[in-house]
Tab-separated table of C-alpha atoms in Angstrom:
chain	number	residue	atom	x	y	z
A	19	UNK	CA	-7.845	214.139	164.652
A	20	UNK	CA	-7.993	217.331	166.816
A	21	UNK	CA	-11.046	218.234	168.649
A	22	UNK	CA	-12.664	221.290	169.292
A	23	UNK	CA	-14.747	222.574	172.578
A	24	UNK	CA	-17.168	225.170	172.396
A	25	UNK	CA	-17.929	226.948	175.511
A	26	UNK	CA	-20.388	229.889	176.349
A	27	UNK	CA	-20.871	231.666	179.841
A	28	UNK	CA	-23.774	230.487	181.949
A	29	UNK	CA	-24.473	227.248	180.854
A	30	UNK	CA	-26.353	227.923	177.582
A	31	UNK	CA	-25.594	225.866	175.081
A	32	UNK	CA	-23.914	227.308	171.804
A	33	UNK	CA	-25.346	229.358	168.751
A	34	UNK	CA	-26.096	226.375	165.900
A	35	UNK	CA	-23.691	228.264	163.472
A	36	UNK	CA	-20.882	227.782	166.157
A	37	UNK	CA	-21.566	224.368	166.919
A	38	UNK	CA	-21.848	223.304	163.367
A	39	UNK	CA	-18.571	225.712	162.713
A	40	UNK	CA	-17.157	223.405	165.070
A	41	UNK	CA	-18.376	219.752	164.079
A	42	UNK	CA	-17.057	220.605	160.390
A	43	UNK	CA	-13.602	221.697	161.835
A	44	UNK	CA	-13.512	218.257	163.566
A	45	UNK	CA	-14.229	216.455	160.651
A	46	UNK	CA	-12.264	218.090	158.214
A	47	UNK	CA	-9.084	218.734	160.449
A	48	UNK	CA	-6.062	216.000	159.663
A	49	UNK	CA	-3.486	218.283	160.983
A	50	UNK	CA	-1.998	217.682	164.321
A	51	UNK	CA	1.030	219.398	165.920
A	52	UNK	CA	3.279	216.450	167.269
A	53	UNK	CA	4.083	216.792	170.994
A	54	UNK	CA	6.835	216.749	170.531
A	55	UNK	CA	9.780	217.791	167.991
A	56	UNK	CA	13.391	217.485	168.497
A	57	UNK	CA	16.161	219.711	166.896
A	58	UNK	CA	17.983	217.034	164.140
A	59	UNK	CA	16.517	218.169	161.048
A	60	UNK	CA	14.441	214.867	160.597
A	61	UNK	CA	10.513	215.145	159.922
A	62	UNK	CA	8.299	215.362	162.676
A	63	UNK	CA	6.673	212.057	164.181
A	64	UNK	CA	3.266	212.739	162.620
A	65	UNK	CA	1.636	209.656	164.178
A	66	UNK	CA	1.239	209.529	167.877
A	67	UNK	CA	0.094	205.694	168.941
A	68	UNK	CA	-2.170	206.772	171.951
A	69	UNK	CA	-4.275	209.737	169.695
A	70	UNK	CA	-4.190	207.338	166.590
A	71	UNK	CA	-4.483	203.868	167.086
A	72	UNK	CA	-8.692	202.962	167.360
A	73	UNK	CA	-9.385	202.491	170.574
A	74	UNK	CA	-11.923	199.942	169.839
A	75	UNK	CA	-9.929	197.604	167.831
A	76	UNK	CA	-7.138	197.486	170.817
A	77	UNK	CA	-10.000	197.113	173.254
A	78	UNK	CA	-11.121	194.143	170.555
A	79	UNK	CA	-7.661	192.626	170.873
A	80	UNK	CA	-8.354	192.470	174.661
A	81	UNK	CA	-5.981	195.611	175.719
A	82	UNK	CA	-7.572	198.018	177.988
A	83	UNK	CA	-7.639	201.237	176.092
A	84	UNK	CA	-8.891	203.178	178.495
A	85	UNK	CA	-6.191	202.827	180.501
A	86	UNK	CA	-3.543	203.561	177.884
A	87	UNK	CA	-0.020	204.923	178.961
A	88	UNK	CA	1.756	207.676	176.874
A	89	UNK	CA	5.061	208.458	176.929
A	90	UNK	CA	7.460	210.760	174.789
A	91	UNK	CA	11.022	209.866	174.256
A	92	UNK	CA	12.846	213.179	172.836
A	93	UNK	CA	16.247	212.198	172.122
A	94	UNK	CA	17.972	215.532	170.744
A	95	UNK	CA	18.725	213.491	166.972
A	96	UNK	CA	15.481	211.857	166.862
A	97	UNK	CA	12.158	211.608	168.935
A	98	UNK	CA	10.101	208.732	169.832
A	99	UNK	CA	5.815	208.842	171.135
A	100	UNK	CA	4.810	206.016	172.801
A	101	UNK	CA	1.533	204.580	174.415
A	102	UNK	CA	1.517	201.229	176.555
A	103	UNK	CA	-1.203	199.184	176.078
A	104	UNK	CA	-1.780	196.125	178.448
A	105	UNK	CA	-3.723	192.922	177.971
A	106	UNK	CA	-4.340	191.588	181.621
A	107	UNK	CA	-5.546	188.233	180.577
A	108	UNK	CA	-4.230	185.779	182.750
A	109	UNK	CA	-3.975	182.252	181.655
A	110	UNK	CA	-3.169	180.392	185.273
A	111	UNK	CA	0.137	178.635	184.572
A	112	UNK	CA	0.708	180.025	181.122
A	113	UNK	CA	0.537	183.960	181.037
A	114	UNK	CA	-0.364	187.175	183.324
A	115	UNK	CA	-1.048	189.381	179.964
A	116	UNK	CA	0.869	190.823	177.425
A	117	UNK	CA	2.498	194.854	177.450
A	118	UNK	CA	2.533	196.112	174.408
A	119	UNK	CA	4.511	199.188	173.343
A	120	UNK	CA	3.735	201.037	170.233
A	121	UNK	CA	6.406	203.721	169.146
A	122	UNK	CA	6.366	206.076	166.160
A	123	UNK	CA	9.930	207.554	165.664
A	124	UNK	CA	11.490	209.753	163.402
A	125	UNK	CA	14.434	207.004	162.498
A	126	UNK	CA	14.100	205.393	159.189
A	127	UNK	CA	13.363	201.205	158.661
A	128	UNK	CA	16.727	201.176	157.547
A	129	UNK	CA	18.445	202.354	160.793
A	130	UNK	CA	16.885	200.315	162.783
A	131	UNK	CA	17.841	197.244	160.031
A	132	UNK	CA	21.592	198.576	160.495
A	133	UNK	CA	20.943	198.199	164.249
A	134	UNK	CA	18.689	194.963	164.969
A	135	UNK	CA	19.359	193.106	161.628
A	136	UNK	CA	21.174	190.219	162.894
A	137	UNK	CA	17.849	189.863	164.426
A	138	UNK	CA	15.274	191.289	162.125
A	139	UNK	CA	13.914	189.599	159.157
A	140	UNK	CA	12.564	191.768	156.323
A	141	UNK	CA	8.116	191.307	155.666
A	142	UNK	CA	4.947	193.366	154.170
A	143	UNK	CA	2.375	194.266	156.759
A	144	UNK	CA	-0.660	194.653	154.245
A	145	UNK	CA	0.883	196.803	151.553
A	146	UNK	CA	3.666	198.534	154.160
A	147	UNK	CA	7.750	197.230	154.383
A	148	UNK	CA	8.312	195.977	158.006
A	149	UNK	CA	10.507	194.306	159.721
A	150	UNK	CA	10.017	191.257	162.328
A	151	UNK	CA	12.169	191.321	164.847
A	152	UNK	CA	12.871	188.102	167.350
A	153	UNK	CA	15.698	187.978	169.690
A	154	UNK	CA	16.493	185.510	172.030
A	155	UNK	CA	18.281	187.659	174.597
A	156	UNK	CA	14.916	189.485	175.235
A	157	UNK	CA	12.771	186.418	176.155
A	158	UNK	CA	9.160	186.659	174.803
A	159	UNK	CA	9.230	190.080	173.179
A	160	UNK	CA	8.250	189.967	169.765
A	161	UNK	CA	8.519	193.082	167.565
A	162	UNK	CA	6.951	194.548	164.108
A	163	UNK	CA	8.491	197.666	162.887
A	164	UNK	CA	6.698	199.101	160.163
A	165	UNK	CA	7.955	201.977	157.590
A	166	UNK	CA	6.074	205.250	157.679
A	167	UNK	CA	6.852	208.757	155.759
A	168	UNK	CA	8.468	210.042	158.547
A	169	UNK	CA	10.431	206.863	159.836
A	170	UNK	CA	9.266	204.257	161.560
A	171	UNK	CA	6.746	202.653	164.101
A	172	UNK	CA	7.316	199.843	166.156
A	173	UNK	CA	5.299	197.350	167.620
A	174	UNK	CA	6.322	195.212	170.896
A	175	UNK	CA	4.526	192.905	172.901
A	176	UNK	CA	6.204	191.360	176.019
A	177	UNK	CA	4.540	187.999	176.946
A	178	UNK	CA	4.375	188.262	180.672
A	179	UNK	CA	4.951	184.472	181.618
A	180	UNK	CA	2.993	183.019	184.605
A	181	UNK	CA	5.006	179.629	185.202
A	182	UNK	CA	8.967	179.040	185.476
A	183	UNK	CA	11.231	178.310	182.477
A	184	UNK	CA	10.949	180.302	179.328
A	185	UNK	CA	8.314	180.743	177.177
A	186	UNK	CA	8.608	178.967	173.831
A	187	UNK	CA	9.510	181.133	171.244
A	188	UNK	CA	6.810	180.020	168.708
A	189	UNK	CA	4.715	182.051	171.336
A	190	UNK	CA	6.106	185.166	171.667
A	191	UNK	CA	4.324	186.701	168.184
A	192	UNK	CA	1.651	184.180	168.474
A	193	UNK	CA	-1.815	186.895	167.250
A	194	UNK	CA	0.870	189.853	167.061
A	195	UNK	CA	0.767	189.929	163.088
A	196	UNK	CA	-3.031	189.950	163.114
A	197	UNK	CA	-3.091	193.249	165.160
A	198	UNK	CA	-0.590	194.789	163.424
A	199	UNK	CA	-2.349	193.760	159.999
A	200	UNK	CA	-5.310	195.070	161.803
A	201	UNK	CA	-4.082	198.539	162.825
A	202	UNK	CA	-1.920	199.376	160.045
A	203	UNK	CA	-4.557	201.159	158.357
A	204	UNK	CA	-4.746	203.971	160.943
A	205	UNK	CA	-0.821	204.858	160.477
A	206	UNK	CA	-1.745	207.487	157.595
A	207	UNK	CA	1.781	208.778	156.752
């Protein structure tokens, strides 16, 4: 949602009409300009993970939102808007937090099946196709990759381990499904 700041000289506050003018534009205004575009032809990423996502259910989930990390990935044939989150809670001798990434691209669920697949397995988050993806060469990430209108977005968590020897895999999306379940809702397109 785009917001709107209404300024006057000298410290007065605004006229009503403009103020009220600008409260309706906030609430009525869907529209964003993404941040970034690239030149391939594909739609424009029309979900951006650090604008979009409530910042009340990820500080719910125990990720400090207010301390969110964005970061745009134009690639020339297809663009990528990120935001870290991170989860600092440390278990002593279990975990020091999680990370979790959230990307929305303009590359379609079915790319990224061609390209992960031998590690993806195919799911529904709510009503949405997704993808879980698991693989044992990245040692406690677990990823959710969710269709959208104008490709994908991706979910990954890294579970930062706080004692030696890996981390059981039944761990690494231990909670990860209820978030996404949780925040799916907010990806409108």
């Amino acid at each position: 949602m785009a917001a709107i700041a209404v300024t006057t000289g000298c410290g007065s506050p605004p006229p009503p009409d403009e103020l009220a003018r600008a409260e309706t534009v906030v609430e009525t205004s869907e529209v964003r300009t993404p941040r970034v575009v690239d030149d391939s032809g594909r739609p424009p990423v029309t979900f951006d993970p650090c604008l979009d996502l409530p910042d009340d259910v990820m500080t719910e989930a125990g990720y400090n939102a207010a301390h969110k990390e964005f970061s745009d990935m134009p690639m020339g044939s297809y663009t990528f808007l990120g935001c870290t989150y991170r989860d600092p809670t440390v278990v002593p001798g279990v975990r020091r937090g999680y990370s979790l990434l959230v990307l929305a691209g303009n590359v379609t669920l079915e790319e990224e099946l061609q390209k992960n697949g031998h590690v993806a397995t195919e799911t529904m988050i709510n009503d949405r196709p997704a993808l879980l993806e698991i693989d044992p060469a990245t040692g406690g990430t677990c990823r959710f990759v969710l269709r959208t209108a104008f490709g994908m977005v991706i979910f990954s968590r890294i579970y930062h381990k706080d004692h030696p020897g890996p981390v059981p895999q039944r761990e690494w999306c231990e909670g990860l499904e209820a978030l996404v379940t949780a925040l799916e809702p907010s990806i409108t397109s």
